[in-house]
Amino acid sequence: MESRLGSLGPGRLRGGFWPKWWTVKTKMVVTASIPLLLLIPVVSVLIWSAAQSAYSKILISKVQSDMELAQQIFRQIQQERYHELQAWAESANLYNILGETKGQLPQATLNGRAKQLGLDYLRFISKDGTVVSSVDDAPKISLSPAELRDLETSTPGASVNLLDHDSLMAISPELSKRVLQPIVPTRNATPDGRTLENRAMIIQLLSPVYFNGDLLGYLDGGILLNHDLKLVDNLNDTIYPPGALLDGSVGTATLFLQDVRVATTVRANEKGRALGTRVSDVVRQRVLGRGEVWLERAYVVNNWYMAAYAPITNSTGSRIGMLYVGFLEQPYADLKTHVVVLFLFAVLLSMIVGAVMVGRLASGIFYPLRRMNHIMSRQERGDSAARVGELHREDEFAELASHFDSLLDQLEVRRTQLESLNRDLDRRVHERTEDLQQANHRLHQAIEQLLASEKLAVMGQLTAGIAHEFNNPLAVMMGHLDLLRLSLTSEEGQREVRHIDEQIQRLKNIVQKLLQFCRPDEFASYTTSIDVHDVIQDSLLFAKSDLERARAGMNFQYGATRLVQISRTELQQIMVNLLINASHAIEAFNTRHTKTLGSVWIRTRDIVLPDGEDAVCIEVENNADAIEPDQLNLIFKMFYTTKQVGKGTGLGLPVSRMLIQRFGGDLRVYSPTVPTEDGTEPRGVRFEVIIRCTARPSAEILRESGQRAQEIEKQLLEGSRSA
């Protein structure tokens, strides 16, 4: 045992190789304290961020509820006044007065009722637009034809409206004097050269008056909101009663005419209210400009408030002013700072106490751990015989040291065995690697051949089955169609039978295409010289219902004079697919735009291909929404579609392009195509079908068909992977 310990005795270990126990203890305490001390700023930032976020959310939530309550009270005031005026307009009292005065309302009656209802003005207007009577000897005038039309089309009820100075003078000269308010220059407000506000913001009440079942006229009353300090005081007292806010915070409420305070509880100084001051430009742009509700802190006159601004709209929906409520933010900010500081102080104190406790607890376990660390260092330097030895103590650390020595003994045995096994393993790995590479190469070749065989076998079985299932019912349909043709004598009936016969032939051609897709070398497409205009007219019959449902306008510009060589049914299939796609796009466009309806243009023209061959180009264009640039390269990919589930499979355009390319032509797309003059983004999609006048050689068609089949197989595989 002594030989194992060597110079590792307790005294040597404490005084020679390692620092003294108090130095190590101090280093551990410092080491344990540094992360804790570094954690303080991190925790401080996190706590500050969390407190700031929670603080903002709480205050915004409160001021939002305050605004909702203020809007509810403001609407309630309007409705209460209107219902009181409506009740009088429909009362027996008014009916008796009208009967006694032969349809006239005395001024004394209007004065008394306006005072009872708390109205600043009240007048009776006959149905022909004449002001019959009004309070306070207001001028007796007749409404202009435009004002009379507005009166007749107005919905009875209460609304907030803005009156200019001349309109207010026509109602009451006294009120036109009361609204005058000097505009006070305000920091951060929108630049404005006006110095006096002479417009009025009123709650206008309108109720029709009927006598003996006939419309006699209208009661037009109003409450002037300019300088209505009683209204804003009631709002402020209702929303912010005593005890609703922290000590030191003050609740405020304001009515704005545009961006000018015309009634407010905000104080400009200790002597007066901030009437005539204006709101900041940033608040004005958001609330009056964009119609949004402001819910955040704002600088109000001379201090920061947690504020809510909401637009006030008139009867036509135009924004004419703002409603504001808010409370002084400083007491809440002070409370937040105090709470955060106290919490950080508690965290710092806990860290200091924890560091002291770590140092005291570490002193009892440090010595055994130092010894094991020293043995591990000697093991790393190659001294495999070094061991911890006896610690002369009975605790968990003594058991740990004993197990540590036992593990070192076992590791020594395992090391010797592993060295022998490693040498043998290296030899075997080298031998097997060469065999594995050869086998892997053969395996890849076999897998590729197997996959190709399985794909061809499955495709052949599927195609043969579909062809068999289609041909049997088609044969029965053709037999019965012959019988039906013999029984019909009218020209219209014969024409309908011919249409059915053409579609059956189309189904047979589709079956033939399926077989040709599987075995392209055994089939060749049947071509004939056709006039593209005849095919277009036939295609319109099949797409007519979709185009009519989409309310699509049709425009035709036929300029082609040449005949083309192509399968008639396949060209018809391509045209029907393009027309139906155009109807779907226009239907979606017309749903969103009620003023402008979508249209479809079909144009034909003679062209010459780059290889010198004659061809015909058919254009199918619509002015619906454009296709996004990143989608133009995807629309001809198998199974790619932007339509809703059940309305598209993503096969129409790829198959159409494959069909036209089999005859040496092409299908192209361009978007957008329709420029706009109103500054909006251009829109529209144009498909061009290129058809050769002379069909390509059969061998070339078959070769390209085989290449196309490989491309389709690759696209199908990519589609299945993406799905």
XYZ file of C-alpha atoms in Angstrom:
723
model
C 0.000 0.000 0.000
C 2.822 2.385 0.813
C 4.430 1.718 -2.549
C 1.149 2.587 -4.264
C 0.701 5.867 -2.434
C 4.328 6.898 -2.847
C 4.511 10.672 -2.467
C 0.723 10.921 -2.320
C 0.462 10.896 1.465
C -1.904 13.296 3.209
C 0.756 15.756 4.262
C 2.511 15.737 0.904
C -0.777 16.074 -0.932
C -1.923 19.015 1.126
C 1.334 20.933 1.237
C 3.234 19.935 -1.908
C 1.336 19.148 -5.117
C -1.934 20.881 -4.252
C -2.550 24.322 -2.687
C -3.500 24.545 0.986
C -7.063 23.637 1.930
C -8.101 27.230 2.544
C -6.774 28.343 -0.845
C -8.734 25.599 -2.610
C -11.798 26.421 -0.573
C -11.465 30.059 -1.483
C -11.036 29.202 -5.154
C -14.135 26.996 -5.058
C -16.190 29.688 -3.393
C -15.011 32.200 -5.988
C -15.600 29.709 -8.809
C -19.113 29.000 -7.524
C -19.812 32.692 -6.998
C -18.652 33.887 -10.430
C -21.500 32.150 -12.354
C -23.948 33.402 -9.779
C -22.611 36.940 -10.090
C -22.612 36.691 -13.892
C -26.184 35.459 -13.659
C -27.289 38.675 -11.972
C -27.228 40.889 -15.103
C -28.759 38.103 -17.195
C -31.530 37.594 -14.647
C -31.915 41.345 -14.371
C -32.397 41.720 -18.112
C -34.853 38.802 -18.252
C -36.808 40.077 -15.267
C -36.829 43.601 -16.663
C -38.029 42.362 -20.054
C -40.712 40.166 -18.504
C -41.818 42.944 -16.160
C -41.874 45.462 -19.001
C -43.954 43.117 -21.172
C -46.384 42.256 -18.377
C -46.555 45.901 -17.331
C -47.401 47.026 -20.869
C -49.978 44.275 -21.368
C -51.729 45.059 -18.064
C -51.887 48.801 -18.704
C -52.952 48.361 -22.332
C -55.653 45.910 -21.261
C -56.930 48.392 -18.695
C -56.965 51.390 -21.013
C -58.632 49.218 -23.689
C -61.444 48.320 -21.294
C -61.674 52.009 -20.328
C -62.096 52.942 -23.998
C -64.771 50.287 -24.529
C -66.665 51.637 -21.517
C -66.300 55.226 -22.777
C -67.606 54.281 -26.240
C -70.520 52.432 -24.646
C -71.419 55.459 -22.505
C -71.080 57.792 -25.519
C -73.395 55.607 -27.617
C -75.814 55.255 -24.696
C -76.076 59.049 -24.375
C -76.946 59.322 -28.078
C -79.546 56.540 -27.932
C -81.170 57.839 -24.746
C -81.598 61.328 -26.204
C -82.951 59.916 -29.461
C -85.457 57.620 -27.735
C -86.686 60.543 -25.613
C -87.155 62.696 -28.730
C -88.801 59.796 -30.600
C -91.152 59.147 -27.687
C -92.322 62.773 -27.760
C -92.649 62.665 -31.583
C -94.992 59.663 -31.257
C -96.816 60.871 -28.110
C -100.472 61.879 -27.813
C -99.316 65.200 -26.367
C -97.619 66.203 -29.613
C -100.560 64.842 -31.616
C -102.977 67.088 -29.680
C -100.724 70.127 -30.094
C -100.501 69.567 -33.847
C -104.285 69.169 -34.005
C -104.840 72.425 -32.141
C -102.284 74.386 -34.169
C -103.191 72.812 -37.512
C -99.836 71.152 -38.032
C -97.697 73.921 -36.464
C -95.359 73.690 -33.465
C -95.165 76.872 -31.368
C -91.716 78.114 -30.414
C -92.592 77.971 -26.721
C -93.362 74.254 -27.055
C -90.017 73.599 -28.767
C -88.167 75.676 -26.139
C -89.686 73.711 -23.301
C -89.077 70.337 -24.908
C -85.446 71.205 -25.847
C -84.739 72.263 -22.262
C -86.394 69.102 -20.918
C -84.354 66.856 -23.241
C -81.098 68.753 -22.707
C -80.803 69.770 -26.380
C -78.864 72.804 -27.563
C -81.213 73.274 -30.494
C -84.513 71.836 -31.710
C -86.445 72.697 -34.821
C -89.450 71.402 -36.712
C -88.933 70.989 -40.477
C -91.881 70.365 -42.766
C -91.699 67.601 -45.326
C -91.144 70.169 -48.108
C -87.945 71.393 -46.385
C -89.250 74.558 -44.652
C -88.082 75.245 -41.072
C -91.497 75.887 -39.520
C -90.277 76.751 -36.036
C -87.084 76.647 -33.969
C -85.872 77.483 -30.495
C -84.473 80.898 -29.582
C -85.842 82.703 -32.656
C -83.495 80.913 -35.041
C -83.852 82.088 -38.658
C -86.757 80.576 -40.558
C -85.233 79.189 -43.730
C -85.933 76.587 -46.367
C -83.512 73.760 -46.932
C -81.718 73.551 -50.241
C -82.759 70.724 -52.610
C -79.583 68.817 -51.699
C -80.231 69.241 -47.959
C -83.837 68.151 -48.446
C -82.721 65.005 -50.300
C -80.271 64.218 -47.491
C -83.059 64.736 -44.967
C -85.455 62.449 -46.831
C -82.867 59.680 -47.258
C -81.494 59.923 -43.713
C -82.277 57.110 -41.324
C -84.061 58.311 -38.171
C -81.826 58.013 -35.132
C -78.808 59.594 -33.453
C -75.487 60.290 -35.145
C -72.414 62.466 -34.611
C -71.917 65.001 -37.393
C -69.621 67.914 -38.206
C -71.142 71.290 -39.149
C -69.259 74.172 -40.706
C -69.753 77.725 -39.486
C -72.375 78.680 -42.118
C -74.487 75.578 -41.469
C -74.402 76.268 -37.726
C -75.366 79.920 -38.303
C -78.415 78.722 -40.225
C -79.454 76.633 -37.219
C -78.594 78.996 -34.361
C -76.448 82.177 -34.368
C -75.997 81.756 -30.630
C -74.407 78.325 -31.048
C -72.088 79.650 -33.759
C -70.583 81.993 -31.147
C -70.225 79.252 -28.510
C -68.096 77.014 -30.729
C -65.365 79.581 -31.351
C -62.132 78.201 -29.900
C -58.589 79.580 -30.409
C -56.178 76.863 -31.542
C -53.178 76.587 -29.232
C -49.826 75.698 -30.908
C -48.934 72.176 -29.728
C -45.620 70.330 -29.875
C -45.500 67.326 -32.273
C -48.840 68.284 -33.887
C -49.380 68.302 -37.654
C -48.408 71.725 -39.102
C -51.567 73.770 -39.669
C -51.968 77.482 -40.351
C -55.394 77.737 -38.682
C -55.639 79.809 -35.479
C -59.385 79.487 -34.762
C -61.744 76.515 -34.725
C -65.275 77.617 -35.724
C -66.757 74.255 -36.725
C -69.140 72.308 -34.504
C -69.301 68.633 -33.615
C -72.847 67.731 -32.594
C -74.955 64.744 -31.662
C -77.763 65.106 -34.229
C -81.174 63.583 -33.479
C -83.710 63.102 -36.275
C -87.240 61.752 -35.803
C -90.145 61.885 -38.297
C -93.523 63.301 -37.207
C -96.741 61.736 -38.498
C -100.227 63.255 -38.251
C -103.309 61.234 -39.193
C -101.029 58.609 -40.788
C -99.261 61.091 -43.108
C -95.705 62.383 -42.808
C -95.984 65.938 -41.507
C -92.285 66.755 -41.057
C -89.191 66.079 -38.973
C -87.964 66.973 -35.510
C -84.285 67.908 -35.861
C -82.436 68.327 -32.571
C -78.820 68.397 -31.500
C -76.368 68.480 -28.608
C -73.291 70.642 -29.114
C -70.151 68.738 -28.057
C -67.854 71.772 -28.284
C -67.129 72.982 -24.712
C -69.438 70.293 -23.267
C -67.354 69.948 -20.099
C -70.224 68.288 -18.261
C -70.180 65.380 -20.699
C -66.421 64.718 -20.424
C -66.546 65.169 -16.641
C -69.304 62.553 -16.411
C -67.271 60.224 -18.654
C -64.168 60.734 -16.519
C -66.030 60.210 -13.218
C -67.748 57.064 -14.514
C -64.606 55.444 -15.926
C -62.201 56.556 -13.195
C -64.127 56.683 -9.904
C -62.182 57.204 -6.651
C -59.913 54.208 -5.987
C -59.844 52.993 -9.604
C -56.243 54.182 -10.124
C -53.039 54.178 -8.093
C -52.421 57.085 -5.768
C -50.938 59.906 -7.794
C -52.424 58.810 -11.106
C -55.125 60.922 -12.771
C -57.764 59.757 -15.248
C -58.674 61.978 -18.201
C -61.225 62.048 -21.040
C -61.366 64.198 -24.188
C -63.524 64.840 -27.246
C -61.586 65.893 -30.381
C -62.991 67.740 -33.385
C -60.587 66.347 -35.970
C -57.315 66.789 -33.997
C -58.386 69.751 -31.795
C -59.505 69.273 -28.189
C -62.980 70.847 -27.926
C -64.000 69.243 -24.596
C -61.474 67.760 -22.178
C -60.558 67.109 -18.561
C -56.825 67.351 -19.354
C -55.242 70.340 -17.625
C -52.874 72.611 -19.496
C -51.894 74.134 -16.165
C -53.346 74.520 -12.681
C -55.798 77.198 -13.830
C -57.441 75.878 -16.964
C -58.110 72.970 -19.227
C -56.191 72.203 -22.417
C -58.974 73.337 -24.771
C -57.738 74.191 -28.250
C -54.580 72.061 -28.014
C -54.002 69.460 -30.712
C -53.053 65.805 -30.757
C -49.629 64.645 -31.964
C -49.081 63.877 -35.652
C -48.357 60.159 -35.084
C -51.681 59.669 -33.250
C -53.547 61.699 -35.863
C -52.150 59.640 -38.747
C -53.064 56.315 -37.147
C -56.524 57.180 -35.738
C -57.892 59.753 -38.207
C -55.769 58.691 -41.188
C -56.072 54.888 -40.987
C -59.074 54.504 -38.685
C -57.184 52.420 -36.089
C -57.502 52.508 -32.301
C -54.425 53.781 -30.449
C -53.654 51.640 -27.363
C -50.267 52.591 -25.903
C -48.484 55.344 -24.021
C -48.658 58.829 -25.497
C -47.459 62.311 -24.551
C -50.625 64.273 -23.738
C -50.114 68.066 -23.501
C -47.452 68.033 -20.761
C -46.994 64.467 -19.465
C -46.950 60.779 -20.427
C -50.263 58.974 -20.203
C -51.388 55.425 -20.919
C -53.820 56.485 -23.617
C -56.557 55.133 -25.862
C -57.758 57.061 -28.929
C -60.698 55.854 -31.043
C -62.106 57.524 -34.179
C -65.554 59.153 -34.136
C -67.433 58.731 -37.424
C -70.430 60.598 -38.807
C -73.581 59.165 -40.364
C -71.752 58.490 -43.655
C -68.823 56.689 -42.028
C -66.294 59.554 -42.398
C -63.885 60.117 -39.483
C -64.617 63.567 -38.000
C -63.042 63.365 -34.559
C -61.657 61.209 -31.772
C -62.668 59.980 -28.330
C -59.824 59.747 -25.804
C -59.471 58.249 -22.330
C -56.260 57.678 -20.400
C -54.489 57.913 -17.070
C -51.144 59.246 -15.834
C -48.453 56.582 -16.273
C -45.785 57.763 -13.805
C -47.199 56.132 -10.608
C -47.406 52.761 -12.365
C -43.849 53.123 -13.724
C -42.566 53.954 -10.232
C -44.329 50.916 -8.747
C -42.860 48.656 -11.459
C -39.343 49.961 -10.779
C -39.678 49.420 -7.016
C -40.880 45.834 -7.462
C -38.059 44.970 -9.880
C -35.402 46.503 -7.624
C -36.685 44.606 -4.569
C -36.757 41.355 -6.514
C -33.203 41.799 -7.820
C -32.000 42.622 -4.315
C -33.576 39.416 -3.021
C -31.948 37.418 -5.856
C -28.516 38.947 -5.135
C -28.830 38.221 -1.412
C -29.830 34.624 -2.150
C -26.800 34.224 -4.434
C -24.403 35.487 -1.771
C -25.859 33.180 0.892
C -25.727 30.266 -1.539
C -22.065 30.936 -2.387
C -21.132 30.920 1.340
C -22.991 27.654 1.886
C -21.297 26.049 -1.138
C -17.866 26.950 0.242
C -18.597 25.485 3.661
C -20.032 22.240 2.274
C -17.211 21.835 -0.275
C -14.439 21.849 2.347
C -15.479 18.397 3.611
C -15.340 16.650 0.224
C -12.491 18.411 -1.489
C -9.571 16.346 -0.211
C -10.741 12.898 -1.527
C -11.642 14.404 -4.861
C -8.202 16.019 -5.189
C -6.532 12.655 -4.630
C -8.627 10.910 -7.280
C -7.951 13.779 -9.676
C -4.196 13.380 -9.110
C -4.393 9.631 -9.854
C -6.305 10.322 -13.068
C -3.578 12.764 -14.120
C -0.914 10.116 -13.572
C -2.983 7.608 -15.544
C -3.160 10.073 -18.419
C 0.655 10.411 -18.375
C 0.977 6.575 -18.754
C 1.407 5.459 -15.134
C -1.092 2.588 -15.253
C 0.015 1.298 -11.788
C -1.109 4.479 -9.908
C -3.956 3.962 -7.404
C -5.751 6.062 -4.753
C -5.130 3.630 -1.863
C -6.572 3.809 1.657
C -8.165 7.112 2.744
C -8.577 6.216 6.452
C -12.225 7.321 6.536
C -15.569 5.540 6.424
C -17.991 7.390 4.235
C -19.314 7.468 0.687
C -16.099 9.005 -0.647
C -13.993 6.175 0.759
C -16.287 3.686 -1.021
C -15.997 5.766 -4.184
C -12.177 5.663 -4.001
C -12.216 1.878 -3.493
C -14.490 1.412 -6.498
C -12.271 3.757 -8.456
C -9.197 1.576 -7.778
C -11.178 -1.564 -8.685
C -12.233 0.007 -11.973
C -8.637 0.908 -12.759
C -7.632 -2.734 -12.254
C -10.396 -3.917 -14.557
C -9.482 -1.303 -17.141
C -5.917 -2.548 -17.200
C -7.112 -6.081 -18.014
C -9.541 -4.805 -20.638
C -6.881 -2.646 -22.218
C -4.652 -5.644 -22.853
C -7.523 -7.612 -24.341
C -8.644 -4.740 -26.527
C -5.221 -4.219 -28.003
C -5.163 -7.851 -29.128
C -8.706 -7.682 -30.482
C -8.037 -4.427 -32.324
C -5.164 -5.924 -34.256
C -7.306 -8.864 -35.328
C -10.269 -6.593 -36.131
C -8.214 -4.326 -38.380
C -7.171 -7.284 -40.445
C -10.726 -8.592 -40.816
C -12.185 -5.165 -41.625
C -9.693 -4.704 -44.435
C -10.626 -8.088 -45.916
C -14.382 -7.593 -45.627
C -14.376 -4.024 -46.975
C -13.304 -5.147 -50.413
C -15.996 -7.865 -50.482
C -18.655 -5.398 -49.314
C -17.850 -2.839 -52.008
C -18.205 -5.433 -54.744
C -21.478 -6.772 -53.288
C -22.859 -3.255 -52.875
C -22.154 -2.486 -56.549
C -23.974 -5.624 -57.675
C -26.882 -4.874 -55.321
C -27.429 -1.377 -56.774
C -27.517 -2.770 -60.288
C -30.058 -5.429 -59.295
C -32.290 -2.907 -57.484
C -32.379 -0.549 -60.471
C -33.317 -3.384 -62.829
C -35.983 -4.652 -60.410
C -37.594 -1.215 -59.977
C -37.728 -0.649 -63.723
C -39.327 -4.054 -64.293
C -41.914 -3.570 -61.544
C -42.907 -0.121 -62.839
C -43.410 -1.382 -66.365
C -45.371 -4.419 -65.166
C -47.722 -2.391 -62.936
C -48.259 0.248 -65.638
C -49.066 -2.410 -68.240
C -51.577 -4.183 -65.987
C -53.260 -0.915 -64.975
C -53.530 0.345 -68.564
C -54.867 -2.949 -69.926
C -57.494 -3.136 -67.188
C -58.688 0.432 -67.758
C -58.847 -0.114 -71.534
C -60.898 -3.299 -71.093
C -63.335 -1.666 -68.657
C -63.832 1.315 -70.960
C -64.170 -0.552 -74.258
C -67.018 -2.841 -73.122
C -69.499 -0.078 -72.085
C -68.395 2.078 -75.024
C -69.268 -0.722 -77.453
C -72.732 -1.058 -75.886
C -73.240 2.719 -76.048
C -72.270 2.834 -79.720
C -74.694 -0.005 -80.563
C -77.606 1.701 -78.842
C -76.594 5.019 -80.375
C -76.952 3.475 -83.851
C -80.465 2.328 -82.937
C -81.283 5.778 -81.590
C -79.997 7.414 -84.794
C -82.381 5.251 -86.870
C -85.374 6.198 -84.690
C -84.766 9.976 -84.833
C -85.923 11.899 -87.900
C -85.578 15.550 -86.898
C -82.439 17.474 -87.821
C -81.975 18.720 -84.256
C -82.136 15.182 -82.890
C -79.624 13.957 -85.464
C -77.293 16.806 -84.508
C -77.474 15.882 -80.821
C -76.776 12.232 -81.693
C -73.732 13.340 -83.652
C -72.481 15.253 -80.600
C -72.879 12.133 -78.463
C -71.132 10.064 -81.104
C -68.222 12.509 -81.144
C -67.820 12.276 -77.366
C -67.894 8.454 -77.471
C -65.175 8.602 -80.100
C -63.301 10.920 -77.772
C -63.538 8.350 -74.970
C -62.235 5.671 -77.322
C -59.332 7.917 -78.205
C -58.580 8.419 -74.497
C -58.474 4.643 -74.042
C -56.170 4.453 -77.037
C -53.933 7.102 -75.434
C -53.711 5.071 -72.233
C -52.535 2.069 -74.240
C -50.189 4.285 -76.196
C -48.776 5.684 -72.942
C -47.881 2.155 -71.865
C -46.688 0.910 -75.316
C -45.944 4.002 -77.436
C -44.170 1.983 -80.097
C -47.384 0.109 -81.036
C -49.574 3.185 -81.612
C -49.404 6.362 -83.620
C -51.736 9.377 -83.255
C -54.292 9.773 -86.065
C -54.069 13.204 -87.605
C -56.233 15.000 -90.155
C -56.305 18.456 -91.689
C -58.769 20.560 -89.717
C -59.887 24.167 -89.356
C -59.110 25.349 -85.834
C -62.145 27.647 -85.835
C -64.523 24.688 -86.104
C -62.847 23.023 -83.122
C -63.068 26.282 -81.148
C -66.829 26.555 -81.787
C -67.356 22.920 -80.713
C -65.286 23.491 -77.573
C -67.363 26.546 -76.652
C -70.473 24.354 -76.544
C -68.910 22.091 -73.895
C -67.588 25.001 -71.804
C -70.697 27.188 -72.262
C -72.255 26.417 -68.868
C -69.014 27.176 -66.987
C -68.494 30.457 -68.860
C -72.095 31.587 -68.277
C -71.882 30.722 -64.577
C -68.692 32.796 -64.311
C -70.394 35.723 -66.168
C -67.442 35.877 -68.547
C -67.566 38.145 -71.576
C -66.438 36.501 -74.815
C -64.346 38.204 -77.509
C -63.163 36.624 -80.787
C -60.457 37.706 -83.237
C -60.000 35.072 -85.937
C -57.025 35.746 -88.217
C -55.762 32.245 -89.051
C -56.231 31.073 -92.653
C -54.302 27.783 -92.632
C -55.372 24.222 -91.905
C -53.428 22.207 -89.323
C -52.711 18.492 -89.004
C -53.650 17.205 -85.552
C -56.108 14.906 -83.832
C -59.434 16.785 -83.674
C -60.506 15.234 -80.379
C -57.179 15.988 -78.705
C -57.244 19.623 -79.846
C -60.832 19.860 -78.617
C -59.743 18.405 -75.251
C -57.003 21.025 -74.982
C -59.359 23.927 -75.830
C -62.087 22.761 -73.418
C -59.518 22.476 -70.616
C -58.194 26.023 -71.261
C -61.716 27.519 -71.436
C -62.818 25.835 -68.200
C -59.657 27.033 -66.427
C -60.366 30.577 -67.670
C -63.978 30.402 -66.404
C -62.784 29.333 -62.936
C -60.297 32.218 -62.774
C -62.918 34.768 -63.909
C -65.517 33.428 -61.467
C -63.100 33.969 -58.559
C -62.192 37.434 -59.941
C -65.841 38.528 -60.351
C -66.611 37.424 -56.791
C -64.109 39.965 -55.432
C -64.680 42.752 -57.992
C -68.293 43.775 -58.501
C -67.602 46.788 -60.751
C -65.399 45.126 -63.371
C -66.391 41.776 -64.918
C -63.814 39.405 -66.375
C -63.637 38.565 -70.074
C -62.093 35.902 -72.306
C -60.363 36.641 -75.623
C -59.861 33.903 -78.252
C -57.522 34.877 -81.096
C -56.041 32.908 -83.985
C -53.196 33.864 -86.319
C -50.790 32.328 -88.815
C -47.148 32.063 -87.699
C -43.855 30.646 -88.932
C -41.829 28.456 -86.542
C -38.059 28.890 -86.035
C -37.426 25.793 -88.181
C -39.263 27.458 -91.107
C -42.458 25.362 -90.869
C -45.924 26.994 -91.093
C -48.123 26.859 -88.013
C -51.224 28.365 -86.407
C -51.297 30.019 -82.972
C -54.484 29.932 -80.845
C -54.491 32.433 -77.953
C -56.834 32.005 -74.964
C -56.523 35.070 -72.720
C -58.444 36.341 -69.669
C -58.174 39.496 -67.572
C -58.567 37.818 -64.174
C -55.837 37.684 -61.529
C -52.290 37.109 -62.715
C -50.295 33.973 -61.899
C -47.535 34.555 -59.378
C -44.003 34.383 -60.914
C -42.991 31.470 -58.686
C -46.029 29.492 -59.921
C -45.445 29.933 -63.672
C -42.780 27.206 -63.643
C -45.027 24.838 -61.655
C -48.387 24.866 -63.476
C -47.206 22.280 -66.041
C -45.985 19.951 -63.280
C -48.015 16.808 -62.598
C -50.492 17.105 -59.688
C -49.700 20.785 -59.038
C -52.903 22.833 -58.574
C -53.999 25.974 -56.735
C -57.698 25.099 -56.828
C -59.701 23.903 -53.830
C -59.877 20.230 -52.987
C -62.313 18.510 -55.356
C -62.081 21.181 -58.095
C -58.708 20.335 -59.621
C -56.320 17.403 -59.971
C -53.285 19.169 -61.404
C -53.395 17.015 -64.584
C -55.223 19.239 -67.106
C -52.355 21.525 -68.162
C -49.556 18.870 -68.072
C -51.654 16.456 -70.151
C -52.671 19.219 -72.588
C -49.052 20.197 -73.078
C -48.069 16.546 -73.622
C -50.818 16.108 -76.239
C -49.847 19.161 -78.270
C -46.121 18.381 -78.073
C -46.759 14.920 -79.534
C -47.620 16.618 -82.828
C -44.593 18.902 -82.769
C -46.435 21.875 -81.264
C -46.267 23.518 -77.845
C -48.400 25.059 -75.093
C -47.043 28.294 -73.560
C -48.224 30.615 -70.790
C -47.673 34.343 -70.187
C -48.749 36.372 -67.108
C -49.526 39.162 -66.468
C -50.769 40.385 -69.835
C -53.273 43.195 -69.171
C -51.760 46.589 -68.176
C -53.775 48.906 -65.949
C -54.150 52.669 -66.047
C -55.151 53.228 -62.396
C -51.768 52.345 -60.949
C -52.749 48.913 -59.662
C -50.786 45.773 -60.426
C -51.278 44.321 -63.968
C -53.273 41.113 -64.263
C -54.374 38.518 -66.799
C -53.147 35.176 -68.183
C -52.592 34.163 -71.834
C -52.105 30.601 -73.095
C -50.755 30.079 -76.628
C -51.393 26.778 -78.453
C -48.858 26.293 -81.289
C -50.039 23.750 -83.956
C -48.019 22.734 -86.989
C -49.681 22.765 -90.393
C -47.746 19.618 -91.346
C -47.599 16.767 -88.846
C -44.184 15.558 -87.674
C -42.901 12.160 -88.942
C -44.315 9.156 -87.088
C -40.917 7.852 -85.986
C -40.020 11.207 -84.502
C -43.382 11.437 -82.723
C -42.964 7.974 -81.230
C -39.423 8.700 -80.080
C -40.460 11.955 -78.405
C -43.494 10.197 -76.885
C -41.216 7.668 -75.221
C -39.040 10.447 -73.865
C -42.135 12.270 -72.635
C -43.375 9.122 -70.904
C -40.111 8.961 -68.985
C -40.522 12.609 -67.986
C -44.093 11.973 -66.793
C -42.942 8.947 -64.797
C -40.300 11.109 -63.146
C -42.883 13.837 -62.352
C -45.276 11.243 -60.899
C -42.484 9.986 -58.644
C -41.669 13.542 -57.552
C -45.375 14.232 -56.900
C -45.755 11.116 -54.751
C -42.671 12.078 -52.733
C -43.893 15.625 -52.164
C -47.357 14.313 -51.160
